[in-house]
Coordinates of N, CA and C in Angstrom, one line a residue:
M749 N 42.5 -44.1 -11.9 CA 43.4 -43.3 -12.7 C 44.0 -44.1 -13.7
A750 N 43.7 -43.9 -15.0 CA 44.2 -44.7 -16.0 C 45.8 -44.7 -16.1
E751 N 46.4 -43.6 -15.8 CA 47.8 -43.5 -15.8 C 48.4 -44.5 -14.8
A752 N 47.8 -44.6 -13.6 CA 48.3 -45.5 -12.6 C 48.1 -47.0 -13.1
E753 N 47.0 -47.2 -13.7 CA 46.8 -48.6 -14.2 C 47.8 -49.0 -15.2
E754 N 48.2 -48.0 -16.2 CA 49.2 -48.3 -17.2 C 50.6 -48.5 -16.5
M755 N 50.8 -48.0 -15.3 CA 52.1 -48.2 -14.6 C 51.9 -49.4 -13.7
H756 N 50.9 -50.1 -13.7 CA 50.6 -51.3 -12.9 C 50.8 -50.9 -11.4
H757 N 50.1 -49.7 -11.0 CA 50.2 -49.2 -9.7 C 48.8 -48.9 -9.2
H758 N 48.6 -48.9 -8.0 CA 47.2 -48.7 -7.4 C 47.3 -47.8 -6.3
P759 N 47.2 -46.5 -6.5 CA 47.3 -45.6 -5.4 C 46.0 -45.6 -4.6
H760 N 46.0 -45.1 -3.5 CA 44.8 -45.0 -2.6 C 44.4 -43.5 -2.7
I761 N 43.1 -43.3 -3.1 CA 42.5 -42.0 -3.2 C 41.4 -41.8 -2.3
A762 N 41.5 -40.7 -1.5 CA 40.4 -40.4 -0.6 C 39.9 -39.0 -0.8
R763 N 38.5 -38.9 -0.9 CA 37.9 -37.6 -1.2 C 36.7 -37.4 -0.4
E764 N 36.4 -36.3 0.1 CA 35.3 -36.0 0.9 C 34.2 -35.6 0.1
D765 N 33.0 -36.2 0.2 CA 31.9 -35.9 -0.7 C 31.5 -34.5 -0.6
G766 N 31.3 -33.9 -1.8 CA 30.9 -32.4 -1.8 C 32.0 -31.5 -1.6
E767 N 33.3 -31.9 -1.4 CA 34.4 -31.1 -1.1 C 35.3 -31.1 -2.5
S768 N 36.1 -30.1 -2.6 CA 36.9 -30.0 -3.9 C 38.3 -30.4 -3.6
Y769 N 38.6 -31.2 -2.6 CA 39.9 -31.6 -2.3 C 40.0 -33.1 -2.0
F770 N 41.2 -33.7 -2.3 CA 41.3 -35.1 -2.1 C 42.8 -35.4 -1.8
T771 N 43.1 -36.6 -1.4 CA 44.5 -37.0 -1.2 C 44.8 -38.3 -2.1
V772 N 46.0 -38.4 -2.6 CA 46.4 -39.5 -3.3 C 47.6 -40.0 -2.5
T773 N 47.6 -41.3 -2.0 CA 48.6 -41.9 -1.3 C 49.2 -43.0 -2.1
C774 N 50.5 -42.9 -2.2 CA 51.3 -44.0 -3.0 C 52.1 -44.8 -2.0
T775 N 52.1 -46.0 -2.1 CA 52.9 -46.9 -1.2 C 53.1 -48.3 -2.0
T776 N 54.1 -49.0 -1.6 CA 54.4 -50.2 -2.2 C 54.5 -51.3 -1.2
H777 N 54.0 -52.5 -1.4 CA 54.2 -53.6 -0.5 C 55.5 -54.4 -0.7
S778 N 56.1 -54.3 -1.9 CA 57.3 -55.0 -2.2 C 58.3 -54.2 -3.0
P779 N 59.2 -53.5 -2.6 CA 59.6 -53.3 -1.2 C 58.6 -52.5 -0.4
R780 N 58.5 -52.8 0.8 CA 57.5 -52.2 1.7 C 57.8 -50.7 1.8
G781 N 56.9 -49.8 1.8 CA 57.1 -48.4 2.0 C 57.0 -47.7 0.6
L782 N 57.9 -46.8 0.4 CA 58.1 -46.0 -0.8 C 59.1 -46.6 -1.8
S783 N 58.8 -46.5 -3.1 CA 59.7 -47.0 -4.0 C 59.9 -46.0 -5.2
V784 N 60.7 -46.3 -6.1 CA 60.9 -45.4 -7.2 C 59.5 -45.4 -8.0
R785 N 58.9 -46.6 -8.1 CA 57.5 -46.6 -8.8 C 56.6 -45.6 -8.1
D786 N 56.7 -45.4 -6.8 CA 55.7 -44.4 -6.2 C 56.1 -43.0 -6.5
T787 N 57.4 -42.8 -6.6 CA 57.9 -41.5 -7.0 C 57.4 -41.2 -8.5
R788 N 57.6 -42.2 -9.4 CA 57.1 -41.9 -10.8 C 55.6 -41.7 -10.8
L789 N 54.9 -42.4 -10.1 CA 53.4 -42.2 -10.0 C 53.1 -40.8 -9.4
A790 N 53.8 -40.4 -8.4 CA 53.5 -39.0 -7.8 C 53.8 -38.0 -8.9
M791 N 54.9 -38.1 -9.7 CA 55.2 -37.2 -10.7 C 54.1 -37.1 -11.7
K792 N 53.6 -38.4 -12.1 CA 52.5 -38.4 -13.1 C 51.2 -37.7 -12.5
V793 N 50.9 -37.9 -11.3 CA 49.8 -37.2 -10.7 C 50.0 -35.7 -10.7
N794 N 51.2 -35.2 -10.4 CA 51.4 -33.8 -10.5 C 51.2 -33.3 -11.9
E795 N 51.7 -34.1 -12.9 CA 51.5 -33.7 -14.3 C 50.1 -33.6 -14.7
V796 N 49.3 -34.6 -14.3 CA 47.9 -34.6 -14.6 C 47.1 -33.3 -14.0
L797 N 47.4 -33.2 -12.7 CA 46.8 -32.1 -12.0 C 47.2 -30.7 -12.5
A798 N 48.4 -30.6 -13.0 CA 48.9 -29.3 -13.6 C 48.0 -28.9 -14.7
G799 N 47.3 -29.7 -15.4 CA 46.5 -29.4 -16.5 C 45.0 -29.1 -16.1
L800 N 44.7 -29.2 -14.8 CA 43.3 -28.9 -14.4 C 43.3 -27.6 -13.6
P801 N 42.1 -27.0 -13.6 CA 41.9 -25.8 -12.9 C 41.8 -26.1 -11.3
A802 N 42.9 -26.4 -10.8 CA 43.0 -26.8 -9.4 C 43.3 -25.6 -8.4
T803 N 43.2 -24.5 -8.9 CA 43.5 -23.3 -8.1 C 42.3 -22.4 -7.9
Q804 N 41.1 -23.0 -8.1 CA 39.9 -22.3 -7.8 C 39.8 -21.9 -6.4
P805 N 39.2 -20.8 -6.0 CA 39.0 -20.4 -4.6 C 38.3 -21.5 -3.8
A806 N 38.7 -21.7 -2.6 CA 38.0 -22.7 -1.7 C 36.6 -22.2 -1.4
R807 N 35.8 -23.1 -1.3 CA 34.4 -22.8 -0.7 C 34.5 -22.8 0.7
L808 N 34.1 -21.7 1.4 CA 34.2 -21.7 2.9 C 32.9 -22.2 3.4
S809 N 33.0 -23.1 4.4 CA 31.8 -23.5 5.1 C 31.3 -22.5 6.0
D810 N 32.1 -21.5 6.4 CA 31.7 -20.3 7.2 C 32.5 -19.2 6.8
P811 N 31.9 -18.2 6.1 CA 32.6 -17.1 5.6 C 33.2 -16.2 6.7
S812 N 32.9 -16.4 7.9 CA 33.3 -15.5 9.0 C 34.6 -16.0 9.5
L813 N 35.2 -17.1 9.1 CA 36.4 -17.7 9.5 C 37.7 -16.8 9.2
D814 N 38.6 -16.6 10.2 CA 39.8 -15.9 9.9 C 40.8 -16.9 9.3
L815 N 41.9 -16.4 8.9 CA 42.9 -17.2 8.2 C 43.4 -18.4 9.1
D816 N 43.6 -18.1 10.3 CA 44.0 -19.3 11.2 C 43.0 -20.4 11.3
Q817 N 41.7 -20.0 11.4 CA 40.6 -20.9 11.5 C 40.4 -21.7 10.1
L818 N 40.6 -21.0 9.1 CA 40.5 -21.6 7.7 C 41.6 -22.6 7.6
Q819 N 42.9 -22.3 7.9 CA 44.0 -23.2 7.8 C 43.8 -24.4 8.7
E820 N 43.2 -24.2 9.8 CA 42.8 -25.3 10.8 C 41.8 -26.3 10.1
Q821 N 40.8 -25.6 9.4 CA 39.7 -26.4 8.8 C 40.3 -27.2 7.7
F822 N 41.2 -26.7 6.9 CA 41.9 -27.5 5.9 C 42.8 -28.6 6.4
A823 N 43.5 -28.2 7.4 CA 44.4 -29.3 8.1 C 43.6 -30.5 8.7
Q824 N 42.4 -30.2 9.3 CA 41.6 -31.3 9.8 C 41.1 -32.1 8.6
A825 N 40.7 -31.5 7.5 CA 40.1 -32.2 6.3 C 41.4 -33.1 5.8
R826 N 42.5 -32.5 5.7 CA 43.6 -33.3 5.1 C 43.9 -34.4 6.1
N827 N 44.0 -34.3 7.4 CA 44.3 -35.3 8.2 C 43.1 -36.5 8.2
R828 N 41.9 -36.1 8.0 CA 40.9 -37.1 7.8 C 41.0 -38.0 6.6
L829 N 41.4 -37.3 5.5 CA 41.6 -38.0 4.2 C 42.9 -38.8 4.3
I830 N 43.9 -38.4 4.9 CA 45.2 -39.2 5.1 C 44.8 -40.4 6.0
A831 N 44.1 -40.3 7.0 CA 43.7 -41.4 7.8 C 42.9 -42.4 7.0
I832 N 42.0 -42.0 6.1 CA 41.2 -42.9 5.3 C 42.2 -43.8 4.4
N833 N 43.2 -43.0 3.8 CA 44.2 -43.7 3.0 C 45.0 -44.7 3.7
R834 N 45.4 -44.3 4.9 CA 46.2 -45.2 5.8 C 45.4 -46.6 6.1
R835 N 44.1 -46.4 6.4 CA 43.3 -47.6 6.7 C 43.2 -48.4 5.4
K836 N 43.1 -47.8 4.3 CA 43.1 -48.5 3.0 C 44.4 -49.3 2.7
I837 N 45.5 -48.6 3.0 CA 46.7 -49.2 2.8 C 47.0 -50.4 3.8
E838 N 46.6 -50.3 5.0 CA 46.7 -51.3 6.1 C 45.8 -52.5 5.6
D839 N 44.6 -52.2 5.2 CA 43.8 -53.3 4.8 C 44.4 -54.1 3.6
A840 N 44.9 -53.3 2.6 CA 45.5 -53.9 1.5 C 46.7 -54.8 1.8
L841 N 47.5 -54.2 2.7 CA 48.8 -55.0 3.1 C 48.4 -56.2 3.9
E842 N 47.4 -56.2 4.8 CA 46.9 -57.3 5.5 C 46.3 -58.4 4.6
S843 N 45.5 -58.0 3.6 CA 45.0 -59.0 2.6 C 45.8 -59.5 1.6
C844 N 47.1 -58.9 1.4 CA 48.0 -59.3 0.4 C 48.6 -60.7 0.8
G845 N 48.8 -61.5 -0.2 CA 49.3 -62.8 0.1 C 50.8 -62.9 0.1
C846 N 51.5 -61.8 -0.2 CA 52.9 -61.9 -0.4 C 53.6 -61.7 1.0
S847 N 54.7 -62.4 1.2 CA 55.3 -62.4 2.6 C 56.0 -61.1 2.8
T848 N 56.5 -60.3 1.8 CA 57.1 -59.0 2.0 C 56.1 -58.1 2.6
A849 N 54.9 -58.1 2.2 CA 53.8 -57.2 2.7 C 53.6 -57.4 4.2
K850 N 53.7 -58.6 4.7 CA 53.5 -58.9 6.1 C 54.7 -58.8 7.0
A851 N 55.8 -58.6 6.3 CA 57.0 -58.4 7.2 C 56.9 -57.0 7.7
L852 N 57.6 -56.9 8.9 CA 57.8 -55.6 9.7 C 57.2 -55.7 11.0

């Protein structure tokens, strides 16, 4: 994401192939956790996405699903994507040479 590069920030983005949804995870190793920079990037992501047709109807893997089943399907996909981003963040923090990233 060019906007993130301009902000000297590197979010973790997970997307399932063939699916129309993804997660963007912002975190900072110094200070560890969330920072003002993460908040600024999240606002920029929202701004960029506001200009896209992101409200198209979801493609159902099974049209016979009821609302509860559909919500569960989305929740499972979201949890998978968040888990991918968490692993990427853990790997990045582990490989970072800065002592702040390794603290905790």
